[in-house]
Amino acid sequence: MQNEKMGILYVIATPIGNLQDITLRAIEVLKRVDRIVAEDTRHSAPLLKHFSIIKPSVSMHEFNERERHKILIEYLLQGESIALISDAGTPLISDPGFHLVREAKVNGITVMTIPGPCAAIAALSVSGMPTDKFTFEGFLPAKAEARRHRLASLLHESRTMIFYEAPHRVLSTLQAMAQVFGENRKAVVARELTKIHESVLADNLSVLIQYFESHPNHVRGEFVLLVEGINEEAALSKEVIPENVLNILLEELPLKQAASLASKITGERKNVLYEMALAKKGVK
């Protein structure tokens, strides 16, 4: 049981664009806590000012989270209540906060959620893609080779896949997806949700690539990418998947490394994939 003298850690979702999307409960709790922890205090300042919330603020981002959470745990143990918010949406969803929440629980501190906006769920809800089963993949690796490897590991995924992406990588990520999943795979690009320039584009990957190639000025803002999973029957079949993965990896990696990684991804025997790779390279 929690010591009554301990504070409470509130994980509070904030708007992803339109400030009116904040909940009444979130405003009430933000006004009541002793301290607010924000990913970037400069970014959260307009939101807090808009709702006349004046509280001491502490920044906690990916580069200082491990050291900062120790101080915050001490505040909580001493009886302070703290609100954790991110730059936008629900904290911990591809944002800092995991270490703080985990340590709070280890120390017997109550952690309460104040639910609200989440860009991934907002995009899924208007995507027109299957919503009964989905997987959130967050941000893909920035480096092209690592990005292709991650996508290759999702080649047989049957659930709707949700990704976050930075604007300067949107086009290259769509191109990598087309290369791995095929140009005809259905996808959705949700941009600037709840903001003035909100748009939700749905088509196959090749059409979406052509659109952003011809509209470079639209590659701005916050992006959520959704990709339709493959047919479940195809996902259960392993007859073609190992070869597809191998083909993708052979474009970037040496033969042995491609065969080894394809084996790890698909579960196919390494020697089988190695012989397949030799045949493709014309090595006798």
PDB file of C-alpha atoms in Angstrom:
ATOM      1  CA  MET A   1       0.000   0.000   0.000  1.00  0.00           C
ATOM      2  CA  GLN A   2       1.090   3.562  -0.627  1.00  0.00           C
ATOM      3  CA  ASN A   3       2.362   5.672   2.246  1.00  0.00           C
ATOM      4  CA  GLU A   4      -0.193   8.486   2.687  1.00  0.00           C
ATOM      5  CA  LYS A   5       2.660  10.992   2.856  1.00  0.00           C
ATOM      6  CA  MET A   6       3.776  10.137  -0.678  1.00  0.00           C
ATOM      7  CA  GLY A   7       2.687  12.212  -3.623  1.00  0.00           C
ATOM      8  CA  ILE A   8       0.922  10.942  -6.746  1.00  0.00           C
ATOM      9  CA  LEU A   9       2.396  10.843 -10.241  1.00  0.00           C
ATOM     10  CA  TYR A  10      -0.209  11.818 -12.840  1.00  0.00           C
ATOM     11  CA  VAL A  11       0.416  10.860 -16.482  1.00  0.00           C
ATOM     12  CA  ILE A  12      -1.595  13.448 -18.392  1.00  0.00           C
ATOM     13  CA  ALA A  13      -2.426  13.454 -22.105  1.00  0.00           C
ATOM     14  CA  THR A  14      -2.402  16.903 -23.723  1.00  0.00           C
ATOM     15  CA  PRO A  15      -3.685  18.124 -27.128  1.00  0.00           C
ATOM     16  CA  ILE A  16      -1.845  17.082 -30.284  1.00  0.00           C
ATOM     17  CA  GLY A  17      -2.839  20.332 -31.958  1.00  0.00           C
ATOM     18  CA  ASN A  18      -6.145  21.943 -31.060  1.00  0.00           C
ATOM     19  CA  LEU A  19      -5.930  23.229 -27.478  1.00  0.00           C
ATOM     20  CA  GLN A  20      -9.655  22.660 -26.953  1.00  0.00           C
ATOM     21  CA  ASP A  21      -9.042  18.899 -27.006  1.00  0.00           C
ATOM     22  CA  ILE A  22      -7.681  18.942 -23.463  1.00  0.00           C
ATOM     23  CA  THR A  23     -10.033  17.348 -20.909  1.00  0.00           C
ATOM     24  CA  LEU A  24     -11.603  19.188 -17.989  1.00  0.00           C
ATOM     25  CA  ARG A  25     -10.027  16.664 -15.646  1.00  0.00           C
ATOM     26  CA  ALA A  26      -6.562  17.308 -17.116  1.00  0.00           C
ATOM     27  CA  ILE A  27      -6.928  21.059 -16.497  1.00  0.00           C
ATOM     28  CA  GLU A  28      -8.116  20.473 -12.937  1.00  0.00           C
ATOM     29  CA  VAL A  29      -5.221  18.150 -12.091  1.00  0.00           C
ATOM     30  CA  LEU A  30      -2.604  20.390 -13.720  1.00  0.00           C
ATOM     31  CA  LYS A  31      -3.833  23.267 -11.532  1.00  0.00           C
ATOM     32  CA  ARG A  32      -3.733  21.101  -8.411  1.00  0.00           C
ATOM     33  CA  VAL A  33      -0.335  19.368  -8.601  1.00  0.00           C
ATOM     34  CA  ASP A  34       2.833  20.756  -7.011  1.00  0.00           C
ATOM     35  CA  ARG A  35       5.023  20.424 -10.070  1.00  0.00           C
ATOM     36  CA  ILE A  36       4.750  19.756 -13.819  1.00  0.00           C
ATOM     37  CA  VAL A  37       7.288  17.652 -15.702  1.00  0.00           C
ATOM     38  CA  ALA A  38       7.352  18.461 -19.415  1.00  0.00           C
ATOM     39  CA  GLU A  39       9.393  17.160 -22.313  1.00  0.00           C
ATOM     40  CA  ASP A  40      10.195  20.754 -23.282  1.00  0.00           C
ATOM     41  CA  THR A  41       9.024  23.496 -20.928  1.00  0.00           C
ATOM     42  CA  ARG A  42       9.216  26.052 -23.741  1.00  0.00           C
ATOM     43  CA  HIS A  43       6.810  23.963 -25.823  1.00  0.00           C
ATOM     44  CA  SER A  44       4.363  23.380 -22.968  1.00  0.00           C
ATOM     45  CA  ALA A  45       4.369  27.023 -21.824  1.00  0.00           C
ATOM     46  CA  PRO A  46       1.693  28.239 -24.329  1.00  0.00           C
ATOM     47  CA  LEU A  47      -0.665  25.425 -23.298  1.00  0.00           C
ATOM     48  CA  LEU A  48      -0.269  26.157 -19.593  1.00  0.00           C
ATOM     49  CA  LYS A  49      -0.615  29.904 -20.163  1.00  0.00           C
ATOM     50  CA  HIS A  50      -3.776  29.407 -22.253  1.00  0.00           C
ATOM     51  CA  PHE A  51      -5.477  27.684 -19.300  1.00  0.00           C
ATOM     52  CA  SER A  52      -3.947  29.984 -16.631  1.00  0.00           C
ATOM     53  CA  ILE A  53      -1.896  27.190 -15.074  1.00  0.00           C
ATOM     54  CA  ILE A  54       1.043  28.544 -13.095  1.00  0.00           C
ATOM     55  CA  LYS A  55       3.218  25.804 -11.601  1.00  0.00           C
ATOM     56  CA  PRO A  56       6.952  25.089 -11.285  1.00  0.00           C
ATOM     57  CA  SER A  57       8.002  23.192 -14.423  1.00  0.00           C
ATOM     58  CA  VAL A  58      10.855  20.726 -14.910  1.00  0.00           C
ATOM     59  CA  SER A  59      12.110  19.510 -18.290  1.00  0.00           C
ATOM     60  CA  MET A  60      12.668  15.800 -18.843  1.00  0.00           C
ATOM     61  CA  HIS A  61      13.714  14.601 -22.292  1.00  0.00           C
ATOM     62  CA  GLU A  62      15.447  11.556 -23.756  1.00  0.00           C
ATOM     63  CA  PHE A  63      18.911  12.891 -22.915  1.00  0.00           C
ATOM     64  CA  ASN A  64      18.374  13.611 -19.212  1.00  0.00           C
ATOM     65  CA  GLU A  65      15.545  11.258 -18.237  1.00  0.00           C
ATOM     66  CA  ARG A  66      17.658   8.713 -16.346  1.00  0.00           C
ATOM     67  CA  GLU A  67      19.254  11.311 -14.077  1.00  0.00           C
ATOM     68  CA  ARG A  68      16.204  13.571 -13.787  1.00  0.00           C
ATOM     69  CA  HIS A  69      13.800  10.826 -12.690  1.00  0.00           C
ATOM     70  CA  LYS A  70      15.855  10.197  -9.517  1.00  0.00           C
ATOM     71  CA  ILE A  71      15.240  13.769  -8.361  1.00  0.00           C
ATOM     72  CA  LEU A  72      11.552  13.535  -9.234  1.00  0.00           C
ATOM     73  CA  ILE A  73      11.145  10.312  -7.264  1.00  0.00           C
ATOM     74  CA  GLU A  74      12.530  12.147  -4.229  1.00  0.00           C
ATOM     75  CA  TYR A  75       9.934  14.894  -4.660  1.00  0.00           C
ATOM     76  CA  LEU A  76       7.194  12.252  -4.826  1.00  0.00           C
ATOM     77  CA  LEU A  77       8.503  10.404  -1.777  1.00  0.00           C
ATOM     78  CA  GLN A  78       8.480  13.697   0.117  1.00  0.00           C
ATOM     79  CA  GLY A  79       4.785  14.177  -0.644  1.00  0.00           C
ATOM     80  CA  GLU A  80       4.733  16.299  -3.787  1.00  0.00           C
ATOM     81  CA  SER A  81       2.242  15.412  -6.514  1.00  0.00           C
ATOM     82  CA  ILE A  82       3.647  15.658 -10.023  1.00  0.00           C
ATOM     83  CA  ALA A  83       2.047  15.864 -13.460  1.00  0.00           C
ATOM     84  CA  LEU A  84       3.927  14.318 -16.381  1.00  0.00           C
ATOM     85  CA  ILE A  85       3.111  15.715 -19.821  1.00  0.00           C
ATOM     86  CA  SER A  86       4.796  15.426 -23.228  1.00  0.00           C
ATOM     87  CA  ASP A  87       5.048  17.943 -26.052  1.00  0.00           C
ATOM     88  CA  ALA A  88       1.769  16.581 -27.416  1.00  0.00           C
ATOM     89  CA  GLY A  89      -0.520  13.631 -26.877  1.00  0.00           C
ATOM     90  CA  THR A  90      -0.111  10.824 -24.371  1.00  0.00           C
ATOM     91  CA  PRO A  91       3.223  10.654 -22.507  1.00  0.00           C
ATOM     92  CA  LEU A  92       5.477   7.587 -22.969  1.00  0.00           C
ATOM     93  CA  ILE A  93       4.087   6.878 -26.465  1.00  0.00           C
ATOM     94  CA  SER A  94       7.407   7.367 -28.303  1.00  0.00           C
ATOM     95  CA  ASP A  95       8.154  10.002 -25.657  1.00  0.00           C
ATOM     96  CA  PRO A  96      10.125  10.080 -22.367  1.00  0.00           C
ATOM     97  CA  GLY A  97       8.607   8.933 -19.075  1.00  0.00           C
ATOM     98  CA  PHE A  98       9.064   5.166 -18.916  1.00  0.00           C
ATOM     99  CA  HIS A  99      11.914   5.254 -16.356  1.00  0.00           C
ATOM    100  CA  LEU A 100      10.041   7.685 -14.111  1.00  0.00           C
ATOM    101  CA  VAL A 101       6.826   5.631 -14.147  1.00  0.00           C
ATOM    102  CA  ARG A 102       8.695   2.364 -13.549  1.00  0.00           C
ATOM    103  CA  GLU A 103      10.686   3.764 -10.617  1.00  0.00           C
ATOM    104  CA  ALA A 104       7.552   5.309  -9.127  1.00  0.00           C
ATOM    105  CA  LYS A 105       5.892   1.903  -9.100  1.00  0.00           C
ATOM    106  CA  VAL A 106       9.005   0.236  -7.664  1.00  0.00           C
ATOM    107  CA  ASN A 107       8.880   2.764  -4.808  1.00  0.00           C
ATOM    108  CA  GLY A 108       5.198   2.174  -4.125  1.00  0.00           C
ATOM    109  CA  ILE A 109       4.124   5.548  -5.487  1.00  0.00           C
ATOM    110  CA  THR A 110       0.649   5.731  -7.004  1.00  0.00           C
ATOM    111  CA  VAL A 111       0.641   6.433 -10.751  1.00  0.00           C
ATOM    112  CA  MET A 112      -2.630   7.668 -12.210  1.00  0.00           C
ATOM    113  CA  THR A 113      -3.582   8.229 -15.834  1.00  0.00           C
ATOM    114  CA  ILE A 114      -5.502  11.237 -17.102  1.00  0.00           C
ATOM    115  CA  PRO A 115      -6.340   9.936 -20.606  1.00  0.00           C
ATOM    116  CA  GLY A 116      -6.833  12.021 -23.696  1.00  0.00           C
ATOM    117  CA  PRO A 117      -5.424  12.603 -27.186  1.00  0.00           C
ATOM    118  CA  CYS A 118      -2.993  10.193 -28.844  1.00  0.00           C
ATOM    119  CA  ALA A 119      -1.865  10.807 -32.430  1.00  0.00           C
ATOM    120  CA  ALA A 120      -1.550   7.096 -33.251  1.00  0.00           C
ATOM    121  CA  ILE A 121      -5.114   6.278 -32.186  1.00  0.00           C
ATOM    122  CA  ALA A 122      -6.512   9.461 -33.725  1.00  0.00           C
ATOM    123  CA  ALA A 123      -4.935   8.569 -37.069  1.00  0.00           C
ATOM    124  CA  LEU A 124      -6.111   4.963 -36.889  1.00  0.00           C
ATOM    125  CA  SER A 125      -9.677   6.040 -36.173  1.00  0.00           C
ATOM    126  CA  VAL A 126      -9.933   8.041 -39.419  1.00  0.00           C
ATOM    127  CA  SER A 127      -7.665   5.885 -41.616  1.00  0.00           C
ATOM    128  CA  GLY A 128     -10.292   3.530 -42.977  1.00  0.00           C
ATOM    129  CA  MET A 129      -7.963   0.611 -42.218  1.00  0.00           C
ATOM    130  CA  PRO A 130      -8.791  -2.405 -40.026  1.00  0.00           C
ATOM    131  CA  THR A 131      -8.870  -1.348 -36.381  1.00  0.00           C
ATOM    132  CA  ASP A 132      -9.639  -4.650 -34.657  1.00  0.00           C
ATOM    133  CA  LYS A 133      -5.943  -5.561 -34.593  1.00  0.00           C
ATOM    134  CA  PHE A 134      -3.029  -3.171 -34.975  1.00  0.00           C
ATOM    135  CA  THR A 135       0.592  -2.731 -33.947  1.00  0.00           C
ATOM    136  CA  PHE A 136       2.294   0.522 -32.967  1.00  0.00           C
ATOM    137  CA  GLU A 137       5.876   0.618 -34.247  1.00  0.00           C
ATOM    138  CA  GLY A 138       6.772   4.185 -33.264  1.00  0.00           C
ATOM    139  CA  PHE A 139       9.685   5.806 -35.096  1.00  0.00           C
ATOM    140  CA  LEU A 140      11.684   3.706 -37.547  1.00  0.00           C
ATOM    141  CA  PRO A 141      15.510   3.914 -37.431  1.00  0.00           C
ATOM    142  CA  ALA A 142      16.918   7.057 -39.037  1.00  0.00           C
ATOM    143  CA  LYS A 143      19.600   5.218 -41.019  1.00  0.00           C
ATOM    144  CA  ALA A 144      18.369   3.732 -44.297  1.00  0.00           C
ATOM    145  CA  GLU A 145      19.844   0.250 -43.834  1.00  0.00           C
ATOM    146  CA  ALA A 146      18.518  -0.189 -40.305  1.00  0.00           C
ATOM    147  CA  ARG A 147      15.129   1.130 -41.450  1.00  0.00           C
ATOM    148  CA  ARG A 148      14.934  -1.472 -44.203  1.00  0.00           C
ATOM    149  CA  HIS A 149      15.864  -4.216 -41.759  1.00  0.00           C
ATOM    150  CA  ARG A 150      13.090  -3.196 -39.377  1.00  0.00           C
ATOM    151  CA  LEU A 151      10.551  -3.074 -42.197  1.00  0.00           C
ATOM    152  CA  ALA A 152      11.726  -6.455 -43.471  1.00  0.00           C
ATOM    153  CA  SER A 153      10.990  -7.921 -40.039  1.00  0.00           C
ATOM    154  CA  LEU A 154       7.380  -6.722 -40.497  1.00  0.00           C
ATOM    155  CA  LEU A 155       6.952  -8.204 -43.955  1.00  0.00           C
ATOM    156  CA  HIS A 156       4.530 -10.900 -42.773  1.00  0.00           C
ATOM    157  CA  GLU A 157       2.654  -8.675 -40.272  1.00  0.00           C
ATOM    158  CA  SER A 158      -1.111  -9.088 -40.747  1.00  0.00           C
ATOM    159  CA  ARG A 159      -2.176  -6.266 -38.406  1.00  0.00           C
ATOM    160  CA  THR A 160      -2.472  -2.608 -39.384  1.00  0.00           C
ATOM    161  CA  MET A 161       0.937  -1.026 -38.709  1.00  0.00           C
ATOM    162  CA  ILE A 162       1.219   2.485 -37.233  1.00  0.00           C
ATOM    163  CA  PHE A 163       4.410   4.546 -37.440  1.00  0.00           C
ATOM    164  CA  TYR A 164       5.496   8.027 -36.423  1.00  0.00           C
ATOM    165  CA  GLU A 165       7.894   9.827 -38.754  1.00  0.00           C
ATOM    166  CA  ALA A 166       9.785  13.094 -38.922  1.00  0.00           C
ATOM    167  CA  PRO A 167       8.823  15.306 -41.896  1.00  0.00           C
ATOM    168  CA  HIS A 168      12.299  15.238 -43.478  1.00  0.00           C
ATOM    169  CA  ARG A 169      12.176  11.411 -43.624  1.00  0.00           C
ATOM    170  CA  VAL A 170       8.570  10.873 -44.723  1.00  0.00           C
ATOM    171  CA  LEU A 171       9.328  10.467 -48.427  1.00  0.00           C
ATOM    172  CA  SER A 172      12.337   8.186 -47.952  1.00  0.00           C
ATOM    173  CA  THR A 173      10.351   6.070 -45.484  1.00  0.00           C
ATOM    174  CA  LEU A 174       7.452   5.688 -47.924  1.00  0.00           C
ATOM    175  CA  GLN A 175       9.967   4.666 -50.603  1.00  0.00           C
ATOM    176  CA  ALA A 176      11.510   2.078 -48.284  1.00  0.00           C
ATOM    177  CA  MET A 177       8.041   0.751 -47.446  1.00  0.00           C
ATOM    178  CA  ALA A 178       7.224   0.396 -51.136  1.00  0.00           C
ATOM    179  CA  GLN A 179      10.464  -1.479 -51.685  1.00  0.00           C
ATOM    180  CA  VAL A 180       9.799  -3.870 -48.799  1.00  0.00           C
ATOM    181  CA  PHE A 181       6.007  -4.260 -48.838  1.00  0.00           C
ATOM    182  CA  GLY A 182       5.429  -3.623 -52.542  1.00  0.00           C
ATOM    183  CA  GLU A 183       4.190  -0.506 -54.340  1.00  0.00           C
ATOM    184  CA  ASN A 184       0.558  -1.641 -54.258  1.00  0.00           C
ATOM    185  CA  ARG A 185       0.323  -2.015 -50.481  1.00  0.00           C
ATOM    186  CA  LYS A 186      -2.386   0.257 -49.068  1.00  0.00           C
ATOM    187  CA  ALA A 187      -1.194   3.020 -46.769  1.00  0.00           C
ATOM    188  CA  VAL A 188      -2.372   6.230 -45.107  1.00  0.00           C
ATOM    189  CA  VAL A 189      -0.458   9.418 -44.373  1.00  0.00           C
ATOM    190  CA  ALA A 190      -2.072  11.482 -41.611  1.00  0.00           C
ATOM    191  CA  ARG A 191      -0.567  14.960 -41.282  1.00  0.00           C
ATOM    192  CA  GLU A 192      -1.115  17.755 -38.751  1.00  0.00           C
ATOM    193  CA  LEU A 193      -4.102  16.069 -37.098  1.00  0.00           C
ATOM    194  CA  THR A 194      -6.500  18.504 -35.337  1.00  0.00           C
ATOM    195  CA  LYS A 195      -4.573  21.484 -36.753  1.00  0.00           C
ATOM    196  CA  ILE A 196      -5.474  23.958 -39.504  1.00  0.00           C
ATOM    197  CA  HIS A 197      -3.678  22.035 -42.265  1.00  0.00           C
ATOM    198  CA  GLU A 198      -4.896  18.574 -41.244  1.00  0.00           C
ATOM    199  CA  SER A 199      -4.934  16.025 -44.063  1.00  0.00           C
ATOM    200  CA  VAL A 200      -5.459  12.276 -44.290  1.00  0.00           C
ATOM    201  CA  LEU A 201      -4.318  10.745 -47.581  1.00  0.00           C
ATOM    202  CA  ALA A 202      -5.140   7.118 -48.332  1.00  0.00           C
ATOM    203  CA  ASP A 203      -3.877   5.204 -51.371  1.00  0.00           C
ATOM    204  CA  ASN A 204      -1.291   2.631 -52.343  1.00  0.00           C
ATOM    205  CA  LEU A 205       2.335   3.430 -51.556  1.00  0.00           C
ATOM    206  CA  SER A 206       3.328   4.283 -55.119  1.00  0.00           C
ATOM    207  CA  VAL A 207       0.602   6.946 -55.420  1.00  0.00           C
ATOM    208  CA  LEU A 208       1.477   8.453 -52.040  1.00  0.00           C
ATOM    209  CA  ILE A 209       5.140   8.633 -53.062  1.00  0.00           C
ATOM    210  CA  GLN A 210       4.219  10.418 -56.291  1.00  0.00           C
ATOM    211  CA  TYR A 211       2.065  12.878 -54.343  1.00  0.00           C
ATOM    212  CA  PHE A 212       4.809  13.943 -51.942  1.00  0.00           C
ATOM    213  CA  GLU A 213       7.400  14.036 -54.715  1.00  0.00           C
ATOM    214  CA  SER A 214       5.207  16.551 -56.556  1.00  0.00           C
ATOM    215  CA  HIS A 215       4.156  18.442 -53.386  1.00  0.00           C
ATOM    216  CA  PRO A 216       7.385  18.933 -51.398  1.00  0.00           C
ATOM    217  CA  ASN A 217       5.828  21.878 -49.554  1.00  0.00           C
ATOM    218  CA  HIS A 218       3.375  19.434 -47.931  1.00  0.00           C
ATOM    219  CA  VAL A 219       6.163  17.487 -46.225  1.00  0.00           C
ATOM    220  CA  ARG A 220       5.887  19.563 -43.063  1.00  0.00           C
ATOM    221  CA  GLY A 221       4.425  19.121 -39.606  1.00  0.00           C
ATOM    222  CA  GLU A 222       3.599  16.026 -37.574  1.00  0.00           C
ATOM    223  CA  PHE A 223       3.109  12.738 -39.445  1.00  0.00           C
ATOM    224  CA  VAL A 224       1.533   9.381 -38.684  1.00  0.00           C
ATOM    225  CA  LEU A 225       1.952   6.642 -41.305  1.00  0.00           C
ATOM    226  CA  LEU A 226      -0.286   3.581 -41.411  1.00  0.00           C
ATOM    227  CA  VAL A 227       0.309   0.512 -43.548  1.00  0.00           C
ATOM    228  CA  GLU A 228      -2.209  -2.249 -44.133  1.00  0.00           C
ATOM    229  CA  GLY A 229      -1.123  -5.707 -42.993  1.00  0.00           C
ATOM    230  CA  ILE A 230      -0.979  -8.603 -45.395  1.00  0.00           C
ATOM    231  CA  ASN A 231      -3.775 -11.126 -45.744  1.00  0.00           C
ATOM    232  CA  GLU A 232      -3.743 -13.443 -42.711  1.00  0.00           C
ATOM    233  CA  GLU A 233      -3.545 -16.538 -44.904  1.00  0.00           C
ATOM    234  CA  ALA A 234      -0.464 -15.100 -46.588  1.00  0.00           C
ATOM    235  CA  ALA A 235       0.972 -14.184 -43.188  1.00  0.00           C
ATOM    236  CA  LEU A 236       0.701 -17.797 -42.048  1.00  0.00           C
ATOM    237  CA  SER A 237       2.357 -19.105 -45.202  1.00  0.00           C
ATOM    238  CA  LYS A 238       6.169 -19.272 -45.163  1.00  0.00           C
ATOM    239  CA  GLU A 239       6.625 -20.416 -48.753  1.00  0.00           C
ATOM    240  CA  VAL A 240       7.431 -16.999 -50.198  1.00  0.00           C
ATOM    241  CA  ILE A 241       8.261 -14.771 -47.243  1.00  0.00           C
ATOM    242  CA  PRO A 242      11.870 -15.934 -46.676  1.00  0.00           C
ATOM    243  CA  GLU A 243      12.734 -15.317 -50.317  1.00  0.00           C
ATOM    244  CA  ASN A 244      11.174 -11.851 -50.250  1.00  0.00           C
ATOM    245  CA  VAL A 245      13.133 -10.928 -47.139  1.00  0.00           C
ATOM    246  CA  LEU A 246      16.325 -12.318 -48.650  1.00  0.00           C
ATOM    247  CA  ASN A 247      15.850 -10.310 -51.845  1.00  0.00           C
ATOM    248  CA  ILE A 248      15.504  -7.095 -49.850  1.00  0.00           C
ATOM    249  CA  LEU A 249      18.559  -7.751 -47.691  1.00  0.00           C
ATOM    250  CA  LEU A 250      20.771  -8.791 -50.606  1.00  0.00           C
ATOM    251  CA  GLU A 251      20.427  -5.288 -52.023  1.00  0.00           C
ATOM    252  CA  GLU A 252      22.192  -3.833 -48.991  1.00  0.00           C
ATOM    253  CA  LEU A 253      24.239  -6.581 -47.335  1.00  0.00           C
ATOM    254  CA  PRO A 254      26.945  -9.140 -48.174  1.00  0.00           C
ATOM    255  CA  LEU A 255      25.617 -12.568 -49.063  1.00  0.00           C
ATOM    256  CA  LYS A 256      26.388 -14.351 -45.772  1.00  0.00           C
ATOM    257  CA  GLN A 257      25.072 -11.513 -43.635  1.00  0.00           C
ATOM    258  CA  ALA A 258      21.880 -11.263 -45.692  1.00  0.00           C
ATOM    259  CA  ALA A 259      21.227 -15.002 -45.366  1.00  0.00           C
ATOM    260  CA  SER A 260      21.887 -14.931 -41.616  1.00  0.00           C
ATOM    261  CA  LEU A 261      19.596 -11.974 -40.974  1.00  0.00           C
ATOM    262  CA  ALA A 262      16.863 -13.377 -43.228  1.00  0.00           C
ATOM    263  CA  SER A 263      17.026 -16.590 -41.185  1.00  0.00           C
ATOM    264  CA  LYS A 264      16.537 -14.683 -37.933  1.00  0.00           C
ATOM    265  CA  ILE A 265      13.608 -12.721 -39.346  1.00  0.00           C
ATOM    266  CA  THR A 266      11.719 -15.590 -40.979  1.00  0.00           C
ATOM    267  CA  GLY A 267      12.770 -18.681 -39.026  1.00  0.00           C
ATOM    268  CA  GLU A 268      13.901 -20.385 -42.234  1.00  0.00           C
ATOM    269  CA  ARG A 269      17.124 -22.421 -41.985  1.00  0.00           C
ATOM    270  CA  LYS A 270      20.252 -20.381 -42.621  1.00  0.00           C
ATOM    271  CA  ASN A 271      21.822 -22.936 -44.969  1.00  0.00           C
ATOM    272  CA  VAL A 272      18.686 -22.983 -47.133  1.00  0.00           C
ATOM    273  CA  LEU A 273      18.737 -19.207 -47.456  1.00  0.00           C
ATOM    274  CA  TYR A 274      22.473 -19.214 -48.085  1.00  0.00           C
ATOM    275  CA  GLU A 275      22.095 -21.621 -50.991  1.00  0.00           C
ATOM    276  CA  MET A 276      19.213 -19.528 -52.289  1.00  0.00           C
ATOM    277  CA  ALA A 277      21.392 -16.422 -52.110  1.00  0.00           C
ATOM    278  CA  LEU A 278      24.227 -18.166 -53.953  1.00  0.00           C
ATOM    279  CA  ALA A 279      21.827 -19.097 -56.720  1.00  0.00           C
ATOM    280  CA  LYS A 280      20.541 -15.531 -56.991  1.00  0.00           C
ATOM    281  CA  LYS A 281      24.075 -14.166 -57.190  1.00  0.00           C
ATOM    282  CA  GLY A 282      25.029 -16.764 -59.770  1.00  0.00           C
ATOM    283  CA  VAL A 283      27.768 -18.226 -57.575  1.00  0.00           C
ATOM    284  CA  LYS A 284      28.668 -21.847 -58.185  1.00  0.00           C
TER     285      LYS A 284
END
